[in-house]
Short mmCIF file of N, CA and C and ligand atoms in Angstrom, two decimals:
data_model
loop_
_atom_site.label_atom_id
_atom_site.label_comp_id
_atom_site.label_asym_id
_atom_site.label_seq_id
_atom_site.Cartn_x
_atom_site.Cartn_y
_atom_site.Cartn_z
N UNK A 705 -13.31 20.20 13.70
CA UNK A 705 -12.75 19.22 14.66
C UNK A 705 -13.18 17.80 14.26
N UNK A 706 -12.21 16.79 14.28
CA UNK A 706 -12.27 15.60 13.84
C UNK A 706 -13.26 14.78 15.40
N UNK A 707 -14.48 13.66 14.82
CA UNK A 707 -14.61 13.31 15.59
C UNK A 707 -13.78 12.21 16.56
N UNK A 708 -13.99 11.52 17.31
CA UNK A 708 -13.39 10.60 18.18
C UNK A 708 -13.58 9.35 17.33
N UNK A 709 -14.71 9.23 16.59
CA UNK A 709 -15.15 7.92 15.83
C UNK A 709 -14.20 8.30 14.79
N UNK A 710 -13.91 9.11 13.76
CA UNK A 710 -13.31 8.97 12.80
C UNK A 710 -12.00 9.26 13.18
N UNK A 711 -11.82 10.02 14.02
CA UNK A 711 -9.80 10.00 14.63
C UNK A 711 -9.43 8.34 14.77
N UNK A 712 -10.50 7.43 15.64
CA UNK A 712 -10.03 6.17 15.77
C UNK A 712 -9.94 5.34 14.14
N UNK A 713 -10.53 5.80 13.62
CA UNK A 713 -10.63 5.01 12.31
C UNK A 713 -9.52 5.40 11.38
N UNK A 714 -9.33 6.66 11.43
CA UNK A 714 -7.94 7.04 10.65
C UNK A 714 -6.58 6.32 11.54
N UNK A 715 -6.51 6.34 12.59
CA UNK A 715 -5.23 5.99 13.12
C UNK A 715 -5.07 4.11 13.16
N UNK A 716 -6.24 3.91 12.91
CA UNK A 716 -6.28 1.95 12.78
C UNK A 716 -5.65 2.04 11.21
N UNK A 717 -6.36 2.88 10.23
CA UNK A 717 -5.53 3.16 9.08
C UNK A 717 -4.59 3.19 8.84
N UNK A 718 -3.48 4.28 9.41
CA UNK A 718 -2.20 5.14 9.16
C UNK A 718 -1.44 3.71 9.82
N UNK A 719 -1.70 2.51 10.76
CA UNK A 719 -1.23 1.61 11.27
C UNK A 719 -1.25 0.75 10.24
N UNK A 720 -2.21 0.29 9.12
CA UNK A 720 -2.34 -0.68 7.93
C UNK A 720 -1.30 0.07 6.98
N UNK A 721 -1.27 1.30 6.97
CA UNK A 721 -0.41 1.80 5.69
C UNK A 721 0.68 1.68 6.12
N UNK A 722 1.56 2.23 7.67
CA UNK A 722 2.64 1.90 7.80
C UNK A 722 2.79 -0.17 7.99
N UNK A 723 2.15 -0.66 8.00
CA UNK A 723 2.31 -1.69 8.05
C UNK A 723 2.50 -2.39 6.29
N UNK A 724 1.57 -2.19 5.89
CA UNK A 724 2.01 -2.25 3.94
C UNK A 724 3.41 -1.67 3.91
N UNK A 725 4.04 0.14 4.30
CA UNK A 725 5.22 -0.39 3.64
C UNK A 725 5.99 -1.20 4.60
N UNK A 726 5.81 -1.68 5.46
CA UNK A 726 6.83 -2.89 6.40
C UNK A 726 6.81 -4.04 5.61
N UNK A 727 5.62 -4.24 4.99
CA UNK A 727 5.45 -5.73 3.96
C UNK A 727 6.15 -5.96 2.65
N UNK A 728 6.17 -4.31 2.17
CA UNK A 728 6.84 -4.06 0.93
C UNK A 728 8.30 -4.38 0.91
N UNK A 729 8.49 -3.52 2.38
CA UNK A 729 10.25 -3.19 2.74
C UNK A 729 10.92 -4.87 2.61
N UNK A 730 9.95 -5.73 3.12
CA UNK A 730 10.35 -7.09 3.61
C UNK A 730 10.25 -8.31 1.86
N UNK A 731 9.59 -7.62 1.03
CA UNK A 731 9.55 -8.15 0.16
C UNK A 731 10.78 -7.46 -0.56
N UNK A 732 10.89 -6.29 -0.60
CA UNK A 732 11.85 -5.85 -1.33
C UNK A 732 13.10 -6.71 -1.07
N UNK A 733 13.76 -6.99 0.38
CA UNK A 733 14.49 -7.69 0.73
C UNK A 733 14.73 -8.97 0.27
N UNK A 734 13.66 -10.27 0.14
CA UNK A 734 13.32 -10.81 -0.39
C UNK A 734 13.68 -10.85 -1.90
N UNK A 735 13.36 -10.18 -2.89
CA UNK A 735 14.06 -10.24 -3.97
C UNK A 735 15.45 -9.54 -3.91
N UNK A 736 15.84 -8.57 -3.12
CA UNK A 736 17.37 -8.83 -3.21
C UNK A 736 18.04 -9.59 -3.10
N UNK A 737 17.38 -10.65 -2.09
CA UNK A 737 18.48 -11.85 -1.85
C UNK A 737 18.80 -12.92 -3.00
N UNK A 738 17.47 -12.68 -3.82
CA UNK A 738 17.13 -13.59 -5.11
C UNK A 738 18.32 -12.86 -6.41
N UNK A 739 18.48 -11.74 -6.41
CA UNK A 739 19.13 -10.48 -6.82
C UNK A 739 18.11 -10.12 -7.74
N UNK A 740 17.03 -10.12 -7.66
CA UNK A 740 16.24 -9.31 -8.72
C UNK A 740 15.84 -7.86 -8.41
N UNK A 741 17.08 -7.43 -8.59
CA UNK A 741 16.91 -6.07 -8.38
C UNK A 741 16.14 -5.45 -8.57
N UNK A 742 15.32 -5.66 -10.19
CA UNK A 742 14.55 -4.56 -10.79
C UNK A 742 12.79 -4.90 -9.76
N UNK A 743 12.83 -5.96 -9.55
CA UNK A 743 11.74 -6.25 -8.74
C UNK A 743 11.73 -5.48 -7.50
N UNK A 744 12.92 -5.80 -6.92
CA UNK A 744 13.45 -4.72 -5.46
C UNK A 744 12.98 -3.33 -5.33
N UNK A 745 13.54 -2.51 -6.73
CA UNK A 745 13.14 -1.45 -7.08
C UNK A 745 11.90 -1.45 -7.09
N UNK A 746 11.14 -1.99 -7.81
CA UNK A 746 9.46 -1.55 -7.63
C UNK A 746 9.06 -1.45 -6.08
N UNK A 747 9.24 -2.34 -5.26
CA UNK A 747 9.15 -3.09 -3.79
C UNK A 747 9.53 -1.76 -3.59
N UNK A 748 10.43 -0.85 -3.77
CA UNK A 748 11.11 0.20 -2.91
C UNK A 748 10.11 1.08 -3.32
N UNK A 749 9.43 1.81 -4.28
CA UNK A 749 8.63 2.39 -4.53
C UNK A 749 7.43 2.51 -3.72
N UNK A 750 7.16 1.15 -3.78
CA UNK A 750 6.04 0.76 -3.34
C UNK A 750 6.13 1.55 -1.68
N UNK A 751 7.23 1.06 -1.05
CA UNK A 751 7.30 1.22 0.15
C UNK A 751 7.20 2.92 0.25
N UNK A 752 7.90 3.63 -0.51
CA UNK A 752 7.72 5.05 -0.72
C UNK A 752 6.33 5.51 -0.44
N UNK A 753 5.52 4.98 -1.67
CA UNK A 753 4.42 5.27 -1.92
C UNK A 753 3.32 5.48 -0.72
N UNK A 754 3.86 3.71 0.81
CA UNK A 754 2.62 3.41 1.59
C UNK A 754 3.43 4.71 2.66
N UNK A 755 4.58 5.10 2.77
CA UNK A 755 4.50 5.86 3.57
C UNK A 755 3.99 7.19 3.70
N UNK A 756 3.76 7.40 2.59
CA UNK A 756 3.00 8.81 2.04
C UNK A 756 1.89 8.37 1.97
N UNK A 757 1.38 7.48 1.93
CA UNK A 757 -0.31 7.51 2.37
C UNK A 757 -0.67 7.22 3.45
N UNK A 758 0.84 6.54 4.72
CA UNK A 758 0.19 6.53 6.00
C UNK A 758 0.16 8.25 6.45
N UNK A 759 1.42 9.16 6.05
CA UNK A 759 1.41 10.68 6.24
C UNK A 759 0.24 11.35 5.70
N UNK A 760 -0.10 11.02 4.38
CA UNK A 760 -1.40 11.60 4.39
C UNK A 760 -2.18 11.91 5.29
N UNK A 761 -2.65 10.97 6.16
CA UNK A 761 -4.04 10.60 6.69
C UNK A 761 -3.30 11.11 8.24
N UNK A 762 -1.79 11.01 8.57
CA UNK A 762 -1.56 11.77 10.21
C UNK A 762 -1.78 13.12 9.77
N UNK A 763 -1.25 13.70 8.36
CA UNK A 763 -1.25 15.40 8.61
C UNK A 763 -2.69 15.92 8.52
N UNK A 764 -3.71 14.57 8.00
CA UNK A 764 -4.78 15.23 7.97
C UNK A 764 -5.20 15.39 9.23
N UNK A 765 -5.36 14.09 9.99
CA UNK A 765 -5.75 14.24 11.41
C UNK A 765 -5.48 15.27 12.21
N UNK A 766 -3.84 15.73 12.16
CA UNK A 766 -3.63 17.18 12.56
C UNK A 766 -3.62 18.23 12.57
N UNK A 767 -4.27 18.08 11.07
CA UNK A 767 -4.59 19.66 10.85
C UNK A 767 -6.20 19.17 11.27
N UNK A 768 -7.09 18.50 11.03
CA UNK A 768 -8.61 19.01 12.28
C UNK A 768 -8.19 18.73 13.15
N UNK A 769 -7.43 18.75 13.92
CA UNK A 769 -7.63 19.43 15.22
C UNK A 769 -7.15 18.25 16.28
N UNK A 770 -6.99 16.98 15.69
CA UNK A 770 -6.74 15.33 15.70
C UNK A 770 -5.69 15.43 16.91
N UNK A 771 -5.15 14.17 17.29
CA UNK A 771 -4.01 13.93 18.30
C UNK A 771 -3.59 12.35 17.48
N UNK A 772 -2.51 12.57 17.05
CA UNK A 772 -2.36 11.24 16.22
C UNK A 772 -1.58 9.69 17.18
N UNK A 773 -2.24 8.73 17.38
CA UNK A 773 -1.51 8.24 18.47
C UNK A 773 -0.93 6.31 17.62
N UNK A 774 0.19 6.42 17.38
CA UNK A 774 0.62 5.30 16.51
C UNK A 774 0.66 4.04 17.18
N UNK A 775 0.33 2.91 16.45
CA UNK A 775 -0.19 1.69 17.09
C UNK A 775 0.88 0.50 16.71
N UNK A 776 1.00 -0.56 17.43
CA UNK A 776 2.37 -1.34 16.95
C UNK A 776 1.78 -1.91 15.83
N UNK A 777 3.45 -2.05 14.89
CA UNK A 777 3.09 -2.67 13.44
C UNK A 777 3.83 -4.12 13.94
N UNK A 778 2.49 -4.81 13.10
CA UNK A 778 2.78 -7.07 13.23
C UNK A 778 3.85 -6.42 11.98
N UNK A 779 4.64 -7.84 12.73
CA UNK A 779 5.89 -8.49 12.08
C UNK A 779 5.23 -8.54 10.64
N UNK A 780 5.93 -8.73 9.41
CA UNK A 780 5.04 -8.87 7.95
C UNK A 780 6.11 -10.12 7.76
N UNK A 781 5.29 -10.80 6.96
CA UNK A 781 5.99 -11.85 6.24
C UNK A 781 7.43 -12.09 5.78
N UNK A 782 8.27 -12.82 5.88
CA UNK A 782 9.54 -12.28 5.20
C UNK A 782 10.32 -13.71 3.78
N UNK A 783 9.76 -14.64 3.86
CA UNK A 783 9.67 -15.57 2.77
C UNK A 783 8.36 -15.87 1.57
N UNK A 784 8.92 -16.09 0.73
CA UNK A 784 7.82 -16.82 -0.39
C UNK A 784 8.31 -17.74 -1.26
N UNK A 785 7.87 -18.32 -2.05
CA UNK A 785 8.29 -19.85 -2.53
C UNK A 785 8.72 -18.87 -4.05
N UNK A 786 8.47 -18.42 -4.09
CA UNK A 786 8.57 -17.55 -5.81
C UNK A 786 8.30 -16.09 -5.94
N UNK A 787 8.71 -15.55 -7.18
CA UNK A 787 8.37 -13.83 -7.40
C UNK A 787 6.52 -14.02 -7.63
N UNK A 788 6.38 -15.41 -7.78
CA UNK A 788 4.59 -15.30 -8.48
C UNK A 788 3.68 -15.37 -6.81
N UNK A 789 4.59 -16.05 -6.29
CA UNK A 789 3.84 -15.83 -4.80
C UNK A 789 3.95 -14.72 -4.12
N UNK A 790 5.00 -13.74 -4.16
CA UNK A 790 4.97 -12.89 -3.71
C UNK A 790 3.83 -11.64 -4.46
N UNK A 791 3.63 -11.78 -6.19
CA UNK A 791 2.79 -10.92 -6.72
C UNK A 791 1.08 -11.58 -6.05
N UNK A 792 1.40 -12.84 -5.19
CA UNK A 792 -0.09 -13.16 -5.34
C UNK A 792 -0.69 -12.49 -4.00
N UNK A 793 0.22 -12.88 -2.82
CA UNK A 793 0.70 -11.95 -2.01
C UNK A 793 -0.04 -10.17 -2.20
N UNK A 794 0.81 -9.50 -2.56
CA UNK A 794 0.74 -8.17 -2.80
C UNK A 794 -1.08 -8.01 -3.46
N UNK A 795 -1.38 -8.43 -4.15
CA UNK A 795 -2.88 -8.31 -4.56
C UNK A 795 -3.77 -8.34 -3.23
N UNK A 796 -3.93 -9.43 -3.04
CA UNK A 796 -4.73 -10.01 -1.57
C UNK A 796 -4.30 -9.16 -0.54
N UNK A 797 -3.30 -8.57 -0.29
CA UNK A 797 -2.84 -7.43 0.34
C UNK A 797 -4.26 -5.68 0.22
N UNK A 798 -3.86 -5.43 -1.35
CA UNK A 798 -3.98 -4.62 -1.71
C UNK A 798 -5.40 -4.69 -1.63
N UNK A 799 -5.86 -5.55 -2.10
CA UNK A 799 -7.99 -5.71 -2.00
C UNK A 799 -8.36 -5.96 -0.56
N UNK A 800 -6.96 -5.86 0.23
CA UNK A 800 -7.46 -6.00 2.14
C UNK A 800 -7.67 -4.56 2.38
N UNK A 801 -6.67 -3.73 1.56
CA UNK A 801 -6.68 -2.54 2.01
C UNK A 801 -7.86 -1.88 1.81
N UNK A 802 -8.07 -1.66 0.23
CA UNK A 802 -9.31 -1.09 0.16
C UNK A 802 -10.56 -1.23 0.24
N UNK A 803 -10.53 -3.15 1.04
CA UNK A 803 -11.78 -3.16 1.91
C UNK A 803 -11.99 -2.23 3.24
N UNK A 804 -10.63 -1.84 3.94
CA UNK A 804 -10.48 -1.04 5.04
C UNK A 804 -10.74 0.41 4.59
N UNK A 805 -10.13 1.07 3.33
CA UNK A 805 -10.75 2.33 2.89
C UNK A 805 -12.05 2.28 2.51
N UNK A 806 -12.84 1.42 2.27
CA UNK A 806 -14.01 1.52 1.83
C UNK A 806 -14.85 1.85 3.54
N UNK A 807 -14.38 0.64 4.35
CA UNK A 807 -14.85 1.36 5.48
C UNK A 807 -14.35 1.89 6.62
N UNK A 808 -13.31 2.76 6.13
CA UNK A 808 -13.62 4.69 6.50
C UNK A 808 -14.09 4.87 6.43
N UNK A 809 -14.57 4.97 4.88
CA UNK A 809 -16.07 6.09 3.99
C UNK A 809 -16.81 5.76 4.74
N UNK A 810 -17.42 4.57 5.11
CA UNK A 810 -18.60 4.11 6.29
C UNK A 810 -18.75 5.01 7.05
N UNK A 811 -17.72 5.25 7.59
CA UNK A 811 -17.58 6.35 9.04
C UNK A 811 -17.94 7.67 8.79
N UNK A 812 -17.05 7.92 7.64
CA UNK A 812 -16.85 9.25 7.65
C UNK A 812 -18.45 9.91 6.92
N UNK A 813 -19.73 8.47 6.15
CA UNK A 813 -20.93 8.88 6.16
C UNK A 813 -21.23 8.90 7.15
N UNK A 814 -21.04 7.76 8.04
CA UNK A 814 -22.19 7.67 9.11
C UNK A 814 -22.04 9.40 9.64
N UNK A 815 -20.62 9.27 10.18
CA UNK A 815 -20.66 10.56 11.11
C UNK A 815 -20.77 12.21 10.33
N UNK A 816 -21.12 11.87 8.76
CA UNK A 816 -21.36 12.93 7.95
C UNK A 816 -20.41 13.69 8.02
N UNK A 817 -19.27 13.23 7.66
CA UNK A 817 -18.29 14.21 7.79
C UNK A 817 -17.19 14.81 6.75
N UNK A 818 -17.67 15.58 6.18
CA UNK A 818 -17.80 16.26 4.62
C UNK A 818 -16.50 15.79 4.05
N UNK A 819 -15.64 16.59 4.59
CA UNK A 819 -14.04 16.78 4.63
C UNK A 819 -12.94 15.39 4.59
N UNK A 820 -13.59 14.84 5.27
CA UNK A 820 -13.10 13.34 5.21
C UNK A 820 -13.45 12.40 3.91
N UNK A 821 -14.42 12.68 3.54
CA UNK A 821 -15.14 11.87 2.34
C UNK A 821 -14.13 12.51 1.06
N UNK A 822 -13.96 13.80 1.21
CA UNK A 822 -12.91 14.36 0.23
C UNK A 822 -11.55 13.87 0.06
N UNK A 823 -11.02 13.60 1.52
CA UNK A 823 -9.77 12.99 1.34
C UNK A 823 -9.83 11.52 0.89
N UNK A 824 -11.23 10.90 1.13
CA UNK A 824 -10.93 9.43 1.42
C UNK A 824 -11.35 9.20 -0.27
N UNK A 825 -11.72 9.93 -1.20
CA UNK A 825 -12.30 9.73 -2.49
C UNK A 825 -10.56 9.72 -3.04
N UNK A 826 -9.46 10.39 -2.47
CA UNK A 826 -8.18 10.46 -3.48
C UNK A 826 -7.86 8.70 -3.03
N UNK A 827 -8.10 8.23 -1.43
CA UNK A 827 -7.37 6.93 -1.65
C UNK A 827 -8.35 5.73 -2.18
N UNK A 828 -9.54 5.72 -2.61
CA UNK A 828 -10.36 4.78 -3.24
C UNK A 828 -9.87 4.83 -4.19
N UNK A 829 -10.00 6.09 -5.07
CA UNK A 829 -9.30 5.84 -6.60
C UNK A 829 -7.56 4.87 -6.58
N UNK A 830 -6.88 6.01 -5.64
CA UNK A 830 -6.06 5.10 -5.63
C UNK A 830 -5.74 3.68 -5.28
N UNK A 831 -6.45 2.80 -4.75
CA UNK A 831 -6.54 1.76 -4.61
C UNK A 831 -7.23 1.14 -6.13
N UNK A 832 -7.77 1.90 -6.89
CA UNK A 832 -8.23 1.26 -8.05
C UNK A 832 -6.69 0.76 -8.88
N UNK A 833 -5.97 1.92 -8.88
CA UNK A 833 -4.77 1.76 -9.59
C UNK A 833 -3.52 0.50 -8.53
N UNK A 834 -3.71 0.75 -7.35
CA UNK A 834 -2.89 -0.14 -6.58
C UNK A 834 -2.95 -1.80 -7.29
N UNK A 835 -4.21 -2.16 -6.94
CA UNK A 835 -4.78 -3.14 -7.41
C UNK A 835 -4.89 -3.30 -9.10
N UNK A 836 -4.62 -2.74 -9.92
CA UNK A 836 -4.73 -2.81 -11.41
C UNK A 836 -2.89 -2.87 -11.51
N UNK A 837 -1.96 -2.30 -10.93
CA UNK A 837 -0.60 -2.53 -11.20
C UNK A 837 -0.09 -3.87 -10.61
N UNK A 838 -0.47 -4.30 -9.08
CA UNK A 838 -0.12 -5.37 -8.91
C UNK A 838 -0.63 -6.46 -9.65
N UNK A 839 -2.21 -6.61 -10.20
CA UNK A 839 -2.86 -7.28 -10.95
C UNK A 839 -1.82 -7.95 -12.42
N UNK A 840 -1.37 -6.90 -12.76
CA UNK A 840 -0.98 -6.40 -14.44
C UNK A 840 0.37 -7.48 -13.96
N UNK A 841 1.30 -7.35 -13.01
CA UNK A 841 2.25 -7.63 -12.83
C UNK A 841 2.09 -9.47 -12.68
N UNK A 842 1.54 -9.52 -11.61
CA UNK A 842 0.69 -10.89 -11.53
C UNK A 842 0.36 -12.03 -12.78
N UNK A 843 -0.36 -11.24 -13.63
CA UNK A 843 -0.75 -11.91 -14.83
C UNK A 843 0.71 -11.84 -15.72
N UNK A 844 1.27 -11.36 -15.60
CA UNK A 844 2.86 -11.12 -16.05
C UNK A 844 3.47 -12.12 -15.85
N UNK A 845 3.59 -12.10 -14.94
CA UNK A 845 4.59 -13.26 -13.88
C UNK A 845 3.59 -14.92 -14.08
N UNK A 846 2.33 -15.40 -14.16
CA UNK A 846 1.68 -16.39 -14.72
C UNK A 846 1.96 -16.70 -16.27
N UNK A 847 1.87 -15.73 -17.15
CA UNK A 847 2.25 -15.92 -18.44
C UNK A 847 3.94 -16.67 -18.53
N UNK A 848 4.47 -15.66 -18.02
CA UNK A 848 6.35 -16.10 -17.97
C UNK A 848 6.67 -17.52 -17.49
N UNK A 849 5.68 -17.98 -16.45
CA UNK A 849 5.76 -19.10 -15.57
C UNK A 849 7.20 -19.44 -15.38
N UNK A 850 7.95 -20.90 -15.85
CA UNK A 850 8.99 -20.96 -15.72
C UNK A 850 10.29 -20.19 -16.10
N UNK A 851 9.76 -19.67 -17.49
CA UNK A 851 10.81 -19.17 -18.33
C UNK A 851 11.44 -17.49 -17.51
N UNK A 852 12.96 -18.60 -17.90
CA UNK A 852 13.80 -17.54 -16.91
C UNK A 852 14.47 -16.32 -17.45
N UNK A 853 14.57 -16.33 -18.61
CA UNK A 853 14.47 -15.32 -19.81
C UNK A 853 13.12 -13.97 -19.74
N UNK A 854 11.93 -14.59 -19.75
CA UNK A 854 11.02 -13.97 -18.96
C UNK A 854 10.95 -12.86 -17.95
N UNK A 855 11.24 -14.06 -16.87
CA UNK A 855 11.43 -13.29 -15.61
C UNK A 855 12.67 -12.05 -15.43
N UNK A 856 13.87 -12.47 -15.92
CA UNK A 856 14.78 -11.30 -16.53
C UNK A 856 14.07 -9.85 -17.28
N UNK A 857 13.61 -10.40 -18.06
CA UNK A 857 13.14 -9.25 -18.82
C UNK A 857 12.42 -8.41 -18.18
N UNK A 858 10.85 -8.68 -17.38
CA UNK A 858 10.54 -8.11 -16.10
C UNK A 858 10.86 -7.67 -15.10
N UNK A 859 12.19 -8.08 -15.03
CA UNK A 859 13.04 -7.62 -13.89
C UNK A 859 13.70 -6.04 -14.13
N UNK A 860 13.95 -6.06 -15.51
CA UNK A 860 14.53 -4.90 -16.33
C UNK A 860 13.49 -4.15 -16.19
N UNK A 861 12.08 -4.41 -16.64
CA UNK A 861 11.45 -3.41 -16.58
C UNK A 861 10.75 -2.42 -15.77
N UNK A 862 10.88 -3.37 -14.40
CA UNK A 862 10.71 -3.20 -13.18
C UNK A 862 11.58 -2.17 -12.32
N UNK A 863 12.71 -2.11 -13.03
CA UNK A 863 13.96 -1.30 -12.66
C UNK A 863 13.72 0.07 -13.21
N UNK A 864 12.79 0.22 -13.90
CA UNK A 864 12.72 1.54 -14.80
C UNK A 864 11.59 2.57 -13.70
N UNK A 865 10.42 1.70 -12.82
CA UNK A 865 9.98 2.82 -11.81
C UNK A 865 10.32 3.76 -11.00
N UNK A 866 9.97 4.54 -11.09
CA UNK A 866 10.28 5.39 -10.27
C UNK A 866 9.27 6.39 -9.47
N UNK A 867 9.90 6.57 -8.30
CA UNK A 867 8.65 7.35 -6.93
C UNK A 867 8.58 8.78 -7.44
N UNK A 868 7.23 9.08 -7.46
CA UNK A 868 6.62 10.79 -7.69
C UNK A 868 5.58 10.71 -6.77
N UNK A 869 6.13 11.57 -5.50
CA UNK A 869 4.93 12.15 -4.69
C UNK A 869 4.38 12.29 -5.07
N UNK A 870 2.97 11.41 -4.12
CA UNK A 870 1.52 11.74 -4.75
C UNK A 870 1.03 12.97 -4.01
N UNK A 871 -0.33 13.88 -4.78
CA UNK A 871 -0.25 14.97 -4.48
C UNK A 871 -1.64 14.39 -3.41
N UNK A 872 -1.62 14.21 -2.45
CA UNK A 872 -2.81 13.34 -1.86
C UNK A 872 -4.06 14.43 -1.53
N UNK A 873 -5.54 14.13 -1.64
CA UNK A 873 -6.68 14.66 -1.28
C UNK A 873 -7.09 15.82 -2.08
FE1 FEO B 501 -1.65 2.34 0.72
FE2 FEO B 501 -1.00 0.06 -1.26
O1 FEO B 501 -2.27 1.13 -0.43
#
């Protein structure tokens, strides 16, 4: 049985993850209007990705024994001055998050709670990689700076991602 301290801490969670993909969804939009599709596409992934890690963390809650109770998601941003603001964006995002997974783990030591530390070790790693792809992209998009040739080309390559359920915990 999940405690009351860590049920509250997972569901402030599963509220940040569905809220990431609301940020994603809104960025994705955002470069459609720009038509950079292939950017869109990643953005859509992305959004894939946060909803399967806010499900993660409800089916875990429900299978110990949990009552999952969903919390309103803030409005997310819906402009940026550039694709480089929006990658700067998405980072500062992403190192918010896994300051918040880091303290879960808090919890889930304090309250010694074995099972949780297991699940919460698949989303630390993954936040290593969250933060190393938006990073990669970032420094991408600084190198290219103006050049619009550049930014094309990234756009192409951006178009080539594609979503594979993660196998979570
Ligand atoms: Fe769910 Fe982008 O971390």
């Amino acid at each position: 049985m999940i405690s009351e301290k860590m049920q509250s801490a997972f569901l402030d969670q599963i509220n940040k993850e569905l809220f990431s993909e609301y940020l994603y969804l809104s960025m994705k939009a955002y470069f459609k209007s720009l038509n950079l599709n292939g950017f869109a596409n990643w953005m859509d992934v992305q959004v894939q990705e946060e909803h399967a890690h806010a499900m993660g963390m409800f089916d875990y809650v429900i299978e110990r024994g949990g009552r999952v109770e969903l919390l309103a998601i803030d409005k997310p941003e819906c402009n940026w001055a550039s694709p480089l603001e929006v990658f700067k964006a998405v980072l500062k995002h992403e190192e918010f998050v896994t300051s918040r997974i880091n303290a879960l783990m808090d919890v889930a030591e304090e309250t010694r709670d074995r099972a949780a530390m297991i699940l919460l070790n698949w989303y630390i790693k993954e936040q290593v990689e969250e933060e190393a792809g938006a990073g990669e992209i970032l420094a991408q998009l600084e190198l290219i700076g103006a050049d619009k040739n550049g930014l094309f080309a990234l756009d192409k390559e951006l178009a080539q991602r594609t979503f594979v359920a993660p196998v979570i915990g």
